Amino acid sequence: MSGVRDTLQRFRARLGTGPGGFLVWWGQALATWLPARWRVLLGLTGDRLLFQRHEDEVAMAWQQAAHRHALARLPATVTPGELRALLGTRLAELPRWWLMPADKVLRRRLLLPSAAADRLRDVVRFEIDRQTPFAAHEACFDARVLGVREDGQLDVELVAVPKAIFAAGLSGLGALGGGLAGADVEDADGLPLGVNLLPEEARVTRQAPQRRLHLVFATVAVCAMVFAAWRVLDNRQAGAEAFAAQVEANADAARRVAAQRQQLVDLVAGTTTLNQTSARRPTALEVMDEITRRLPDTTYLEKLAIEGDRLTLIGFSPEASGLVARLQGSPLWRNPALSGALQPDPRTRMDRFTLTAELLGKQDPSAATSAGGADAAGHH
């Protein structure tokens, strides 16, 4: 039952993306019935060329379905014209992708409602400030759906990298960096994750290989459909039944449109809630800046964690007992306290501490100033 449910959910998600998404899904489903050699011949396996920078060379590989074949190591000064002369006709037409190393990107797991599937990038854009130490306009990012839970929620992975790091790595490909269709990330098995971090305006779309053969098959398919339609129209009874089925299908489509409209309303409401929540809570950068200004230079942190409204600090300090007083009066949190006893560290000759605090919402600057003055007067 779970397999059928997942299939239906993927089908509804494809319908939600419009006629183009449905046709892509339908074509991929039909392609799975073809033999493997036919799918390779027709260019339906998603083949692409992968490029990685290794020291002074660029490693080139061919991804064929779920397999990766190493082709050659090229000098970093190679040009697209030289690459085309090196490759055969079929490989030269494949889309070219930059495969980024995994240690250059930041990955976060998210749980999102099923309605977010239609606008996944727009939804995760609002999560970047909370899940990463940089803003959305400062990063190249993408997201992929890892699975669908039984309650309908999407298990999503956010993949992001600062634009400065992205640009520096892309420049390492030399002239090959200008003709890319995308930028993916290498997983633990050496295969791409299935994301595209390259900005849309920089992507180069290539004509699919074996295009003429595709057109021939499409023409044959159209002729077969016309012949089938003529045979159906030759029988009045079959035509009447087909008309009744079409009316019922239109009714189902109308019901689906109504359901999708409600999903869109829910998505807008959820996006508004995310915006309001993000605006009320201090960002990770604000919290780290406030901590840096309040902690003495002799103190260093081993861990800083923000889980919901709870702030946790773990580190070492020669004056750990006085850190609570230093953290008092901040407009970003309240009730700072030591969690557990101080633990002397003979190696550093410092005390290991664990501090917790409750994060507050953002305040008006005048209110924050008055609150800080009142707190200071109370301590005085």
PDB file of C-alpha atoms in Angstrom, residues 91-294:
ATOM      1  CA  LEU A  91      29.748  12.676 -26.315  1.00  0.00           C
ATOM      2  CA  ALA A  92      30.242  16.204 -27.649  1.00  0.00           C
ATOM      3  CA  GLU A  93      26.454  16.747 -27.598  1.00  0.00           C
ATOM      4  CA  LEU A  94      26.023  15.676 -23.983  1.00  0.00           C
ATOM      5  CA  PRO A  95      25.326  18.407 -21.396  1.00  0.00           C
ATOM      6  CA  ARG A  96      28.351  19.420 -19.349  1.00  0.00           C
ATOM      7  CA  TRP A  97      28.149  19.629 -15.555  1.00  0.00           C
ATOM      8  CA  TRP A  98      30.565  20.737 -12.863  1.00  0.00           C
ATOM      9  CA  LEU A  99      30.730  18.164 -10.049  1.00  0.00           C
ATOM     10  CA  MET A 100      31.551  20.013  -6.830  1.00  0.00           C
ATOM     11  CA  PRO A 101      33.297  18.277  -3.895  1.00  0.00           C
ATOM     12  CA  ALA A 102      31.027  17.496  -0.965  1.00  0.00           C
ATOM     13  CA  ASP A 103      33.160  19.413   1.562  1.00  0.00           C
ATOM     14  CA  LYS A 104      32.459  22.714  -0.212  1.00  0.00           C
ATOM     15  CA  VAL A 105      28.694  22.721   0.373  1.00  0.00           C
ATOM     16  CA  LEU A 106      26.355  22.809   3.355  1.00  0.00           C
ATOM     17  CA  ARG A 107      23.547  20.218   3.534  1.00  0.00           C
ATOM     18  CA  ARG A 108      20.511  20.361   5.826  1.00  0.00           C
ATOM     19  CA  ARG A 109      17.493  18.005   6.182  1.00  0.00           C
ATOM     20  CA  LEU A 110      14.045  19.651   6.296  1.00  0.00           C
ATOM     21  CA  LEU A 111      10.436  18.521   6.731  1.00  0.00           C
ATOM     22  CA  LEU A 112       8.010  20.401   4.485  1.00  0.00           C
ATOM     23  CA  PRO A 113       4.296  20.014   3.673  1.00  0.00           C
ATOM     24  CA  SER A 114       3.385  18.163   0.502  1.00  0.00           C
ATOM     25  CA  ALA A 115       2.091  21.394  -1.068  1.00  0.00           C
ATOM     26  CA  ALA A 116       5.677  22.673  -1.174  1.00  0.00           C
ATOM     27  CA  ALA A 117       6.606  20.178  -3.920  1.00  0.00           C
ATOM     28  CA  ASP A 118       5.358  22.511  -6.678  1.00  0.00           C
ATOM     29  CA  ARG A 119       7.525  25.457  -5.501  1.00  0.00           C
ATOM     30  CA  LEU A 120      10.304  23.724  -3.622  1.00  0.00           C
ATOM     31  CA  ARG A 121      13.046  26.277  -4.353  1.00  0.00           C
ATOM     32  CA  ASP A 122      10.829  29.222  -3.357  1.00  0.00           C
ATOM     33  CA  VAL A 123       9.910  27.539  -0.083  1.00  0.00           C
ATOM     34  CA  VAL A 124      13.446  26.557   0.953  1.00  0.00           C
ATOM     35  CA  ARG A 125      14.637  30.089   0.115  1.00  0.00           C
ATOM     36  CA  PHE A 126      12.932  31.215   3.340  1.00  0.00           C
ATOM     37  CA  GLU A 127      14.733  28.485   5.311  1.00  0.00           C
ATOM     38  CA  ILE A 128      18.281  29.465   4.281  1.00  0.00           C
ATOM     39  CA  ASP A 129      18.564  32.233   6.911  1.00  0.00           C
ATOM     40  CA  ARG A 130      17.573  29.769   9.643  1.00  0.00           C
ATOM     41  CA  GLN A 131      19.426  26.689   8.460  1.00  0.00           C
ATOM     42  CA  THR A 132      22.702  28.284   7.268  1.00  0.00           C
ATOM     43  CA  PRO A 133      24.999  31.093   8.490  1.00  0.00           C
ATOM     44  CA  PHE A 134      24.382  33.175   5.349  1.00  0.00           C
ATOM     45  CA  ALA A 135      21.427  34.842   3.604  1.00  0.00           C
ATOM     46  CA  ALA A 136      19.605  33.578   0.495  1.00  0.00           C
ATOM     47  CA  HIS A 137      21.039  36.293  -1.780  1.00  0.00           C
ATOM     48  CA  GLU A 138      24.554  35.341  -0.686  1.00  0.00           C
ATOM     49  CA  ALA A 139      24.300  31.664  -1.688  1.00  0.00           C
ATOM     50  CA  CYS A 140      23.792  29.314  -4.600  1.00  0.00           C
ATOM     51  CA  PHE A 141      21.298  26.697  -3.463  1.00  0.00           C
ATOM     52  CA  ASP A 142      18.940  23.940  -4.541  1.00  0.00           C
ATOM     53  CA  ALA A 143      16.818  21.279  -2.843  1.00  0.00           C
ATOM     54  CA  ARG A 144      15.862  17.697  -3.555  1.00  0.00           C
ATOM     55  CA  VAL A 145      13.068  15.478  -2.238  1.00  0.00           C
ATOM     56  CA  LEU A 146      14.482  12.444  -0.426  1.00  0.00           C
ATOM     57  CA  GLY A 147      11.113  10.799   0.186  1.00  0.00           C
ATOM     58  CA  VAL A 148       7.481  11.180   1.209  1.00  0.00           C
ATOM     59  CA  ARG A 149       6.455  10.252   4.739  1.00  0.00           C
ATOM     60  CA  GLU A 150       3.259   8.396   5.618  1.00  0.00           C
ATOM     61  CA  ASP A 151       1.664  11.623   6.862  1.00  0.00           C
ATOM     62  CA  GLY A 152       2.280  13.279   3.479  1.00  0.00           C
ATOM     63  CA  GLN A 153       5.201  15.463   4.554  1.00  0.00           C
ATOM     64  CA  LEU A 154       8.211  15.769   2.286  1.00  0.00           C
ATOM     65  CA  ASP A 155      11.668  14.769   3.488  1.00  0.00           C
ATOM     66  CA  VAL A 156      13.789  17.440   1.757  1.00  0.00           C
ATOM     67  CA  GLU A 157      17.530  18.119   1.691  1.00  0.00           C
ATOM     68  CA  LEU A 158      18.736  21.712   1.279  1.00  0.00           C
ATOM     69  CA  VAL A 159      22.126  22.091  -0.436  1.00  0.00           C
ATOM     70  CA  ALA A 160      23.784  25.539  -0.347  1.00  0.00           C
ATOM     71  CA  VAL A 161      27.195  27.111  -0.926  1.00  0.00           C
ATOM     72  CA  PRO A 162      28.287  30.775  -0.590  1.00  0.00           C
ATOM     73  CA  LYS A 163      28.517  32.536  -3.939  1.00  0.00           C
ATOM     74  CA  ALA A 164      32.134  33.527  -3.318  1.00  0.00           C
ATOM     75  CA  ILE A 165      33.211  29.897  -2.809  1.00  0.00           C
ATOM     76  CA  PHE A 166      31.089  28.819  -5.789  1.00  0.00           C
ATOM     77  CA  ALA A 167      32.655  31.416  -8.097  1.00  0.00           C
ATOM     78  CA  ALA A 168      36.185  30.548  -6.944  1.00  0.00           C
ATOM     79  CA  GLY A 169      35.641  26.846  -7.630  1.00  0.00           C
ATOM     80  CA  LEU A 170      34.002  27.516 -10.997  1.00  0.00           C
ATOM     81  CA  SER A 171      36.946  29.639 -12.120  1.00  0.00           C
ATOM     82  CA  GLY A 172      39.168  26.572 -11.586  1.00  0.00           C
ATOM     83  CA  LEU A 173      37.586  24.955 -14.668  1.00  0.00           C
ATOM     84  CA  GLY A 174      38.987  27.694 -16.887  1.00  0.00           C
ATOM     85  CA  ALA A 175      37.248  28.121 -20.240  1.00  0.00           C
ATOM     86  CA  LEU A 176      35.081  25.045 -19.616  1.00  0.00           C
ATOM     87  CA  GLY A 177      33.231  26.905 -16.847  1.00  0.00           C
ATOM     88  CA  GLY A 178      31.361  29.025 -19.390  1.00  0.00           C
ATOM     89  CA  GLY A 179      29.431  26.292 -21.180  1.00  0.00           C
ATOM     90  CA  LEU A 180      27.899  24.346 -18.307  1.00  0.00           C
ATOM     91  CA  ALA A 181      24.346  23.085 -18.025  1.00  0.00           C
ATOM     92  CA  GLY A 182      24.550  22.775 -14.241  1.00  0.00           C
ATOM     93  CA  ALA A 183      26.592  22.265 -11.089  1.00  0.00           C
ATOM     94  CA  ASP A 184      25.948  19.159  -8.984  1.00  0.00           C
ATOM     95  CA  VAL A 185      27.558  17.818  -5.795  1.00  0.00           C
ATOM     96  CA  GLU A 186      29.459  14.548  -5.428  1.00  0.00           C
ATOM     97  CA  ASP A 187      27.959  12.106  -2.925  1.00  0.00           C
ATOM     98  CA  ALA A 188      29.738   9.435  -0.887  1.00  0.00           C
ATOM     99  CA  ASP A 189      29.624   6.980  -3.841  1.00  0.00           C
ATOM    100  CA  GLY A 190      31.150   9.468  -6.271  1.00  0.00           C
ATOM    101  CA  LEU A 191      27.855  10.100  -8.088  1.00  0.00           C
ATOM    102  CA  PRO A 192      25.918  13.400  -8.331  1.00  0.00           C
ATOM    103  CA  LEU A 193      23.293  14.145  -5.672  1.00  0.00           C
ATOM    104  CA  GLY A 194      20.747  15.332  -8.222  1.00  0.00           C
ATOM    105  CA  VAL A 195      20.742  19.094  -7.590  1.00  0.00           C
ATOM    106  CA  ASN A 196      21.726  22.072  -9.721  1.00  0.00           C
ATOM    107  CA  LEU A 197      23.511  24.928  -7.903  1.00  0.00           C
ATOM    108  CA  LEU A 198      24.292  26.855 -11.091  1.00  0.00           C
ATOM    109  CA  PRO A 199      22.119  30.008 -11.423  1.00  0.00           C
ATOM    110  CA  GLU A 200      19.476  29.652 -14.112  1.00  0.00           C
ATOM    111  CA  GLU A 201      20.778  32.602 -16.132  1.00  0.00           C
ATOM    112  CA  ALA A 202      24.194  30.894 -16.457  1.00  0.00           C
ATOM    113  CA  ARG A 203      22.925  27.491 -17.605  1.00  0.00           C
ATOM    114  CA  VAL A 204      23.482  26.350 -21.191  1.00  0.00           C
ATOM    115  CA  THR A 205      20.867  24.050 -22.694  1.00  0.00           C
ATOM    116  CA  ARG A 206      22.036  21.602 -25.321  1.00  0.00           C
ATOM    117  CA  GLN A 207      20.091  19.870 -28.001  1.00  0.00           C
ATOM    118  CA  ALA A 208      19.442  16.239 -27.135  1.00  0.00           C
ATOM    119  CA  PRO A 209      21.546  13.701 -29.066  1.00  0.00           C
ATOM    120  CA  GLN A 210      19.863  11.620 -31.751  1.00  0.00           C
ATOM    121  CA  ARG A 211      17.304  14.420 -32.312  1.00  0.00           C
ATOM    122  CA  ARG A 212      16.442  13.250 -35.823  1.00  0.00           C
ATOM    123  CA  LEU A 213      15.803   9.754 -34.577  1.00  0.00           C
ATOM    124  CA  HIS A 214      13.542  11.204 -31.891  1.00  0.00           C
ATOM    125  CA  LEU A 215      11.555  13.067 -34.548  1.00  0.00           C
ATOM    126  CA  VAL A 216      11.134   9.869 -36.574  1.00  0.00           C
ATOM    127  CA  PHE A 217       9.779   8.000 -33.564  1.00  0.00           C
ATOM    128  CA  ALA A 218       7.513  10.940 -32.693  1.00  0.00           C
ATOM    129  CA  THR A 219       6.119  10.946 -36.243  1.00  0.00           C
ATOM    130  CA  VAL A 220       5.447   7.215 -36.055  1.00  0.00           C
ATOM    131  CA  ALA A 221       3.726   7.689 -32.703  1.00  0.00           C
ATOM    132  CA  VAL A 222       1.521  10.490 -34.093  1.00  0.00           C
ATOM    133  CA  CYS A 223       0.542   8.358 -37.105  1.00  0.00           C
ATOM    134  CA  ALA A 224      -0.341   5.485 -34.801  1.00  0.00           C
ATOM    135  CA  MET A 225      -2.501   7.783 -32.675  1.00  0.00           C
ATOM    136  CA  VAL A 226      -4.327   9.115 -35.767  1.00  0.00           C
ATOM    137  CA  PHE A 227      -4.984   5.586 -36.986  1.00  0.00           C
ATOM    138  CA  ALA A 228      -6.285   4.560 -33.575  1.00  0.00           C
ATOM    139  CA  ALA A 229      -8.559   7.623 -33.444  1.00  0.00           C
ATOM    140  CA  TRP A 230      -9.962   6.822 -36.898  1.00  0.00           C
ATOM    141  CA  ARG A 231     -10.765   3.278 -35.792  1.00  0.00           C
ATOM    142  CA  VAL A 232     -12.513   4.593 -32.697  1.00  0.00           C
ATOM    143  CA  LEU A 233     -14.584   7.081 -34.682  1.00  0.00           C
ATOM    144  CA  ASP A 234     -15.647   4.274 -37.022  1.00  0.00           C
ATOM    145  CA  ASN A 235     -17.761   2.864 -34.248  1.00  0.00           C
ATOM    146  CA  ARG A 236     -20.538   5.155 -32.958  1.00  0.00           C
ATOM    147  CA  GLN A 237     -21.043   3.258 -29.761  1.00  0.00           C
ATOM    148  CA  ALA A 238     -17.366   3.399 -28.913  1.00  0.00           C
ATOM    149  CA  GLY A 239     -17.426   7.124 -29.689  1.00  0.00           C
ATOM    150  CA  ALA A 240     -20.291   7.711 -27.289  1.00  0.00           C
ATOM    151  CA  GLU A 241     -18.518   5.792 -24.534  1.00  0.00           C
ATOM    152  CA  ALA A 242     -15.314   7.732 -25.209  1.00  0.00           C
ATOM    153  CA  PHE A 243     -17.246  11.021 -24.969  1.00  0.00           C
ATOM    154  CA  ALA A 244     -18.755   9.973 -21.632  1.00  0.00           C
ATOM    155  CA  ALA A 245     -15.308   9.008 -20.363  1.00  0.00           C
ATOM    156  CA  GLN A 246     -13.933  12.375 -21.510  1.00  0.00           C
ATOM    157  CA  VAL A 247     -16.688  14.225 -19.605  1.00  0.00           C
ATOM    158  CA  GLU A 248     -15.865  12.265 -16.468  1.00  0.00           C
ATOM    159  CA  ALA A 249     -12.152  12.982 -16.945  1.00  0.00           C
ATOM    160  CA  ASN A 250     -12.901  16.707 -17.257  1.00  0.00           C
ATOM    161  CA  ALA A 251     -14.892  16.540 -14.048  1.00  0.00           C
ATOM    162  CA  ASP A 252     -11.957  14.857 -12.318  1.00  0.00           C
ATOM    163  CA  ALA A 253      -9.634  17.531 -13.698  1.00  0.00           C
ATOM    164  CA  ALA A 254     -11.925  20.246 -12.334  1.00  0.00           C
ATOM    165  CA  ARG A 255     -11.884  18.606  -8.912  1.00  0.00           C
ATOM    166  CA  ARG A 256      -8.104  18.361  -9.040  1.00  0.00           C
ATOM    167  CA  VAL A 257      -7.856  22.038  -9.966  1.00  0.00           C
ATOM    168  CA  ALA A 258     -10.023  22.944  -6.971  1.00  0.00           C
ATOM    169  CA  ALA A 259      -7.848  20.812  -4.694  1.00  0.00           C
ATOM    170  CA  GLN A 260      -4.680  22.366  -6.125  1.00  0.00           C
ATOM    171  CA  ARG A 261      -6.121  25.855  -5.599  1.00  0.00           C
ATOM    172  CA  GLN A 262      -6.680  25.012  -1.939  1.00  0.00           C
ATOM    173  CA  GLN A 263      -3.124  23.677  -1.709  1.00  0.00           C
ATOM    174  CA  LEU A 264      -1.876  26.973  -3.154  1.00  0.00           C
ATOM    175  CA  VAL A 265      -3.835  28.925  -0.528  1.00  0.00           C
ATOM    176  CA  ASP A 266      -2.329  26.716   2.186  1.00  0.00           C
ATOM    177  CA  LEU A 267       1.142  27.231   0.715  1.00  0.00           C
ATOM    178  CA  VAL A 268       0.736  31.031   0.716  1.00  0.00           C
ATOM    179  CA  ALA A 269      -0.457  30.916   4.320  1.00  0.00           C
ATOM    180  CA  GLY A 270       2.483  28.715   5.289  1.00  0.00           C
ATOM    181  CA  THR A 271       4.921  31.026   3.486  1.00  0.00           C
ATOM    182  CA  THR A 272       3.484  34.027   5.338  1.00  0.00           C
ATOM    183  CA  THR A 273       3.897  32.190   8.641  1.00  0.00           C
ATOM    184  CA  LEU A 274       7.507  31.321   7.769  1.00  0.00           C
ATOM    185  CA  ASN A 275       8.208  34.959   6.905  1.00  0.00           C
ATOM    186  CA  GLN A 276       6.691  36.201  10.160  1.00  0.00           C
ATOM    187  CA  THR A 277       8.564  33.610  12.232  1.00  0.00           C
ATOM    188  CA  SER A 278      11.871  34.407  10.491  1.00  0.00           C
ATOM    189  CA  ALA A 279      11.315  38.143  11.016  1.00  0.00           C
ATOM    190  CA  ARG A 280      10.592  37.727  14.750  1.00  0.00           C
ATOM    191  CA  ARG A 281      13.523  35.492  15.581  1.00  0.00           C
ATOM    192  CA  PRO A 282      17.116  36.730  15.601  1.00  0.00           C
ATOM    193  CA  THR A 283      19.292  35.269  12.892  1.00  0.00           C
ATOM    194  CA  ALA A 284      22.220  32.973  13.625  1.00  0.00           C
ATOM    195  CA  LEU A 285      24.652  35.734  12.647  1.00  0.00           C
ATOM    196  CA  GLU A 286      23.065  38.156  15.124  1.00  0.00           C
ATOM    197  CA  VAL A 287      23.282  35.595  17.907  1.00  0.00           C
ATOM    198  CA  MET A 288      26.943  34.793  17.142  1.00  0.00           C
ATOM    199  CA  ASP A 289      27.811  38.507  16.975  1.00  0.00           C
ATOM    200  CA  GLU A 290      26.159  39.159  20.363  1.00  0.00           C
ATOM    201  CA  ILE A 291      27.974  36.178  21.933  1.00  0.00           C
ATOM    202  CA  THR A 292      31.311  37.319  20.516  1.00  0.00           C
ATOM    203  CA  ARG A 293      30.911  40.794  21.997  1.00  0.00           C
ATOM    204  CA  ARG A 294      29.904  39.517  25.432  1.00  0.00           C
TER     205      ARG A 294
END
